[in-house]
Short mmCIF file of C-alpha atoms in Angstrom, two decimals:
data_model
loop_
_atom_site.label_atom_id
_atom_site.label_comp_id
_atom_site.label_asym_id
_atom_site.label_seq_id
_atom_site.Cartn_x
_atom_site.Cartn_y
_atom_site.Cartn_z
CA UNK H 1 83.76 -27.30 13.50
CA UNK H 2 80.80 -28.62 11.10
CA UNK H 3 78.33 -29.00 14.04
CA UNK H 4 79.02 -26.65 16.62
CA UNK H 5 77.19 -27.28 20.00
CA UNK H 6 74.39 -25.11 21.46
CA UNK H 7 75.86 -23.84 24.68
CA UNK H 8 73.36 -23.81 27.89
CA UNK H 9 74.43 -21.67 30.80
CA UNK H 10 72.40 -22.78 33.86
CA UNK H 11 71.78 -26.65 34.13
CA UNK H 12 69.01 -26.59 36.63
CA UNK H 13 65.40 -28.06 36.26
CA UNK H 14 64.78 -26.43 33.04
CA UNK H 15 68.49 -26.27 31.79
CA UNK H 16 68.81 -29.94 31.91
CA UNK H 17 65.65 -30.55 30.14
CA UNK H 18 66.78 -28.06 27.38
CA UNK H 19 69.93 -30.22 27.09
CA UNK H 20 68.24 -33.41 26.94
CA UNK H 21 65.65 -32.15 24.17
CA UNK H 22 68.52 -30.87 21.96
CA UNK H 23 70.56 -34.18 22.37
CA UNK H 24 67.24 -36.21 21.57
CA UNK H 25 67.12 -34.09 18.25
CA UNK H 26 70.73 -34.69 17.37
CA UNK H 27 72.09 -31.32 18.27
CA UNK H 28 75.41 -31.30 20.30
CA UNK H 29 75.10 -29.39 23.60
CA UNK H 30 77.74 -27.86 25.79
CA UNK H 31 77.13 -26.48 29.26
CA UNK H 32 78.06 -24.72 32.25
CA UNK H 33 76.73 -24.55 35.92
CA UNK H 34 78.39 -23.28 39.10
CA UNK H 35 77.17 -26.60 40.64
CA UNK H 36 79.82 -29.38 39.73
CA UNK H 37 77.01 -32.01 40.03
CA UNK H 38 74.96 -30.54 37.29
CA UNK H 39 77.81 -30.45 34.99
CA UNK H 40 78.50 -34.07 35.83
CA UNK H 41 75.01 -34.88 35.17
CA UNK H 42 75.18 -33.10 31.56
CA UNK H 43 78.11 -35.45 30.90
CA UNK H 44 75.77 -38.48 31.87
CA UNK H 45 73.25 -37.56 29.42
CA UNK H 46 75.63 -37.11 26.58
CA UNK H 47 76.43 -33.34 26.69
CA UNK H 48 79.79 -31.72 26.93
CA UNK H 49 80.57 -29.94 30.42
CA UNK H 50 82.69 -26.88 30.36
CA UNK H 51 84.84 -25.47 33.20
CA UNK H 52 83.65 -21.82 32.59
CA UNK H 53 81.37 -19.71 30.71
CA UNK H 54 84.19 -18.26 28.64
CA UNK H 55 85.20 -21.92 27.72
CA UNK H 56 82.07 -22.70 26.06
CA UNK H 57 81.20 -19.19 24.60
CA UNK H 58 83.06 -18.98 21.24
CA UNK H 59 82.94 -22.47 20.12
CA UNK H 60 79.14 -22.57 20.48
CA UNK H 61 76.48 -22.32 17.76
CA UNK H 62 74.53 -19.98 20.02
CA UNK H 63 74.31 -19.45 23.72
CA UNK H 64 71.11 -20.14 25.77
CA UNK H 65 70.71 -18.58 29.18
CA UNK H 66 68.88 -20.62 31.77
CA UNK H 67 69.82 -19.26 35.01
CA UNK H 68 67.44 -18.42 38.23
CA UNK H 69 66.97 -14.88 38.39
CA UNK H 70 67.56 -11.20 36.49
CA UNK H 71 70.57 -10.53 38.66
CA UNK H 72 72.14 -13.95 37.41
CA UNK H 73 71.27 -13.03 33.93
CA UNK H 74 72.97 -9.79 34.19
CA UNK H 75 76.12 -11.36 35.71
CA UNK H 76 76.33 -13.84 33.11
CA UNK H 77 76.17 -11.35 30.21
CA UNK H 78 78.05 -8.44 31.65
CA UNK H 79 81.01 -10.41 33.68
CA UNK H 80 81.26 -13.37 31.45
CA UNK H 81 79.85 -13.41 28.00
CA UNK H 82 80.85 -9.95 26.87
CA UNK H 83 84.41 -10.19 28.07
CA UNK H 84 84.73 -13.64 26.40
CA UNK H 85 83.13 -12.73 23.28
CA UNK H 86 84.10 -8.90 22.70
CA UNK H 87 81.63 -6.23 21.77
CA UNK H 88 81.99 -7.03 18.12
CA UNK H 89 80.52 -10.45 18.32
CA UNK H 90 77.36 -11.36 16.37
CA UNK H 91 76.91 -14.46 18.56
CA UNK H 92 73.12 -15.07 19.24
CA UNK H 93 72.10 -15.19 23.00
CA UNK H 94 68.66 -16.37 23.93
CA UNK H 95 67.57 -15.49 27.37
CA UNK H 96 65.12 -18.49 28.53
CA UNK H 97 65.04 -17.48 32.22
CA UNK H 98 62.00 -15.90 33.78
CA UNK H 99 63.41 -12.44 34.52
CA UNK H 100 62.13 -8.89 34.87
CA UNK H 101 61.63 -7.62 31.27
CA UNK H 102 62.12 -4.13 32.27
CA UNK H 103 65.27 -4.64 34.56
CA UNK H 104 64.37 -1.71 36.97
CA UNK H 105 62.08 0.18 34.66
CA UNK H 106 64.44 0.20 31.81
CA UNK H 107 67.67 1.37 33.54
CA UNK H 108 69.25 -1.95 33.34
CA UNK H 109 68.76 -4.11 30.12
CA UNK H 110 71.09 -6.87 29.87
CA UNK H 111 71.75 -8.01 26.39
CA UNK H 112 69.50 -5.26 25.10
CA UNK H 113 70.63 -3.83 21.52
CA UNK H 114 70.74 -0.37 22.84
CA UNK H 115 73.31 -1.38 25.26
CA UNK H 116 75.15 -4.25 23.98
CA UNK H 117 75.74 -5.73 20.56
CA UNK H 118 74.51 -9.19 21.55
CA UNK H 119 70.86 -9.92 20.10
CA UNK H 120 68.33 -11.16 22.73
CA UNK H 121 65.18 -13.24 22.45
CA UNK H 122 62.92 -14.68 25.14
CA UNK H 123 61.31 -18.09 25.15
CA UNK H 124 58.14 -18.62 26.97
CA UNK H 125 58.56 -22.12 28.47
CA UNK H 126 55.27 -22.34 30.43
CA UNK H 127 55.62 -26.17 30.86
CA UNK H 128 57.00 -27.25 34.20
CA UNK H 129 60.12 -29.35 33.87
CA UNK H 130 58.46 -32.71 34.64
CA UNK H 131 55.89 -31.89 31.99
CA UNK H 132 58.54 -30.94 29.41
CA UNK H 133 60.40 -34.11 29.99
CA UNK H 134 57.06 -36.20 29.58
CA UNK H 135 55.98 -34.63 26.42
CA UNK H 136 58.92 -35.20 24.01
CA UNK H 137 57.60 -35.73 20.79
CA UNK H 138 54.47 -34.01 21.27
CA UNK H 139 52.25 -32.45 18.44
CA UNK H 140 54.01 -29.15 17.69
CA UNK H 141 52.46 -25.92 16.79
CA UNK H 142 54.46 -22.89 15.74
CA UNK H 143 54.11 -19.36 14.64
CA UNK H 144 56.87 -17.01 13.52
CA UNK H 145 60.18 -17.72 11.59
CA UNK H 146 62.76 -17.82 14.69
CA UNK H 147 65.61 -17.08 12.13
CA UNK H 148 68.74 -18.98 12.85
CA UNK H 149 67.28 -20.48 16.17
CA UNK H 150 64.47 -22.02 14.39
CA UNK H 151 65.73 -25.52 14.47
CA UNK H 152 66.76 -25.24 18.19
CA UNK H 153 63.42 -23.74 19.26
CA UNK H 154 61.82 -26.61 17.13
CA UNK H 155 63.79 -29.08 19.31
CA UNK H 156 63.00 -27.07 22.74
CA UNK H 157 59.40 -26.09 22.48
CA UNK H 158 56.27 -28.07 21.48
CA UNK H 159 54.67 -24.76 20.87
CA UNK H 160 56.21 -21.31 20.01
CA UNK H 161 54.72 -17.98 19.07
CA UNK H 162 56.13 -14.54 18.20
CA UNK H 163 54.44 -12.08 20.62
CA UNK H 164 56.13 -8.78 19.91
CA UNK H 165 58.89 -6.36 20.55
CA UNK H 166 62.10 -7.08 22.92
CA UNK H 167 60.97 -7.83 26.34
CA UNK H 168 57.50 -8.92 25.44
CA UNK H 169 58.42 -12.70 25.49
CA UNK H 170 59.36 -12.20 29.23
CA UNK H 171 56.10 -10.21 29.80
CA UNK H 172 53.97 -12.88 28.23
CA UNK H 173 55.82 -15.46 30.34
CA UNK H 174 55.02 -13.57 33.68
CA UNK H 175 51.25 -13.45 32.54
CA UNK H 176 51.26 -17.17 31.67
CA UNK H 177 53.01 -18.10 34.97
CA UNK H 178 50.48 -15.95 36.93
CA UNK H 179 47.57 -17.82 35.39
CA UNK H 180 49.25 -21.22 36.12
CA UNK H 181 50.27 -20.38 39.72
CA UNK H 182 46.75 -19.28 40.69
CA UNK H 183 45.17 -22.34 38.96
CA UNK H 184 47.73 -24.35 41.01
CA UNK H 185 46.64 -22.68 44.28
CA UNK H 186 42.77 -23.02 43.56
CA UNK H 187 43.54 -26.77 42.92
CA UNK H 188 45.40 -27.11 46.15
CA UNK H 189 42.42 -25.32 48.18
CA UNK H 190 39.86 -27.48 46.31
CA UNK H 191 41.87 -30.78 47.04
CA UNK H 192 41.88 -29.62 50.91
CA UNK H 193 38.42 -28.80 50.94
CA UNK H 194 37.36 -32.14 49.63
CA UNK H 195 39.58 -33.51 52.28
CA UNK H 196 37.88 -31.63 54.91
CA UNK H 197 34.59 -32.88 53.73
CA UNK H 198 35.68 -36.55 54.14
CA UNK H 199 36.23 -37.06 50.27
CA UNK H 200 38.98 -38.79 48.43
CA UNK H 201 40.81 -35.73 46.85
CA UNK H 202 41.46 -37.86 43.68
CA UNK H 203 37.57 -37.79 43.18
CA UNK H 204 37.95 -34.04 42.67
CA UNK H 205 39.63 -34.86 39.45
CA UNK H 206 36.50 -36.44 38.01
CA UNK H 207 34.25 -33.79 39.31
CA UNK H 208 34.03 -31.68 36.03
CA UNK H 209 35.66 -31.04 32.67
CA UNK H 210 37.45 -27.98 33.77
CA UNK H 211 38.57 -29.37 37.25
CA UNK H 212 39.91 -32.35 35.18
CA UNK H 213 42.10 -30.01 32.96
CA UNK H 214 43.54 -28.33 36.05
CA UNK H 215 44.16 -31.66 37.77
CA UNK H 216 45.96 -33.21 34.86
CA UNK H 217 47.90 -29.89 33.97
CA UNK H 218 49.32 -29.39 37.41
CA UNK H 219 49.97 -33.13 38.59
CA UNK H 220 48.29 -35.03 41.33
CA UNK H 221 49.33 -32.81 44.33
CA UNK H 222 47.24 -34.85 46.71
CA UNK H 223 48.89 -38.25 45.65
CA UNK H 224 52.34 -36.44 45.70
CA UNK H 225 51.84 -35.10 48.99
CA UNK H 226 50.38 -38.29 50.50
CA UNK H 227 53.60 -40.03 49.31
CA UNK H 228 55.83 -37.43 50.70
CA UNK H 229 57.44 -37.15 47.44
CA UNK H 230 56.80 -33.47 46.15
CA UNK H 231 59.84 -33.99 43.65
CA UNK H 232 60.69 -30.48 42.27
CA UNK H 233 59.48 -29.75 38.79
CA UNK H 234 59.23 -26.05 39.53
CA UNK H 235 60.41 -25.04 43.19
CA UNK H 236 58.52 -22.72 45.58
CA UNK H 237 61.20 -20.36 45.71
CA UNK H 238 61.28 -19.93 41.85
CA UNK H 239 57.49 -19.35 41.89
CA UNK H 240 57.75 -17.04 44.70
CA UNK H 241 60.34 -14.96 42.75
CA UNK H 242 58.03 -14.83 39.73
CA UNK H 243 55.26 -13.76 41.73
CA UNK H 244 57.16 -10.71 43.32
CA UNK H 245 58.22 -9.70 39.52
CA UNK H 246 54.41 -9.87 38.62
CA UNK H 247 53.43 -7.90 41.60
CA UNK H 248 56.21 -5.34 40.78
CA UNK H 249 54.83 -5.22 37.38
CA UNK H 250 51.15 -4.81 38.40
CA UNK H 251 52.25 -1.82 40.62
CA UNK H 252 54.14 -0.17 37.92
CA UNK H 253 51.18 -0.46 35.65
CA UNK H 254 48.69 0.65 38.38
CA UNK H 255 46.77 -2.82 38.11
CA UNK H 256 46.41 -4.45 41.53
CA UNK H 257 46.87 -8.20 41.42
CA UNK H 258 44.74 -9.27 44.25
CA UNK H 259 44.44 -12.93 43.96
CA UNK H 260 48.30 -13.10 43.03
CA UNK H 261 49.18 -11.38 46.44
CA UNK H 262 47.12 -14.14 48.31
CA UNK H 263 49.39 -16.54 46.13
CA UNK H 264 52.58 -14.80 46.97
CA UNK H 265 51.71 -14.83 50.86
CA UNK H 266 51.10 -18.44 50.76
CA UNK H 267 54.36 -19.19 48.94
CA UNK H 268 56.17 -16.74 51.60
CA UNK H 269 54.72 -18.96 54.45
CA UNK H 270 55.95 -22.24 52.63
CA UNK H 271 59.44 -20.62 52.43
CA UNK H 272 59.14 -19.89 56.13
CA UNK H 273 58.22 -23.39 56.86
CA UNK H 274 61.46 -24.71 55.10
CA UNK H 275 59.88 -25.66 51.92
CA UNK H 276 61.82 -23.38 49.36
CA UNK H 277 63.08 -26.20 47.48
CA UNK H 278 60.19 -28.26 47.21
CA UNK H 279 57.78 -28.64 44.16
CA UNK H 280 55.67 -25.56 44.00
CA UNK H 281 52.72 -27.89 44.55
CA UNK H 282 53.91 -27.76 48.25
CA UNK H 283 51.44 -24.82 48.58
CA UNK H 284 48.92 -27.48 49.48
CA UNK H 285 50.71 -27.99 52.69
CA UNK H 286 50.11 -24.46 53.83
CA UNK H 287 46.62 -24.41 52.72
CA UNK H 288 46.07 -27.30 55.17
CA UNK H 289 48.36 -25.68 57.97
CA UNK H 290 45.86 -22.64 57.92
CA UNK H 291 42.91 -25.04 58.24
CA UNK H 292 44.66 -26.68 61.21
CA UNK H 293 45.06 -23.44 63.14
CA UNK H 294 41.47 -22.55 63.01
#
């Protein structure tokens, strides 16, 4: 096969974006997801859906993992990729999921060289899926080689940086997502505060340079919520899952993450309200609810 496909395991919010970006760059894509509808969607955009992980593993140029959780990453590697490829495989596997960089304090390290012969690299995708779709063709800044994956990473990411040893990519991703999540909560609280004072929340976006950056970076939450859309670009349940990993990391390091605990509590309340699958900007709903209770 002169131009083997890049295989993507997990075709959810980000997996579909990765597939589209690769296809736009002229790189063939095969993919698998447990949801048949997502496999059908891959075919619609020009990819090659597979009926199993084993079916796409060997013919692929490399394999990108974009599943939901650490447990799912482990399942993909240990129960599907390793049996399909064999211990002697030199296939490159890139984990692009937001997962625990230590896997239980180092006791479990899927795709770690000390345990398996499959190399591992982590991509820090700090854009939400909608932002990634809208920024195709953006000015690209890169640092580091990337080796065989450089052309693939060039197609996937507007910016990429080498941050250190194995696991550091995942750690950097948690830190970046912590900052973005707290900014999103601050934005939601500011918009609701403006509403309570009788202002048009959109006016907040013109209230200063820093506020404008936050507003444009996280989307017009007020407009989304007002239209009852809240289309998922990064789901509440995903953000909560990440928050719990960050809190666990902070506890292990002896570093309290006080603001993050408030963010996690707010996300937990959204889940209890049945909003787990809404866009993570749905935290504005919980901020409003807390004001309504006073």
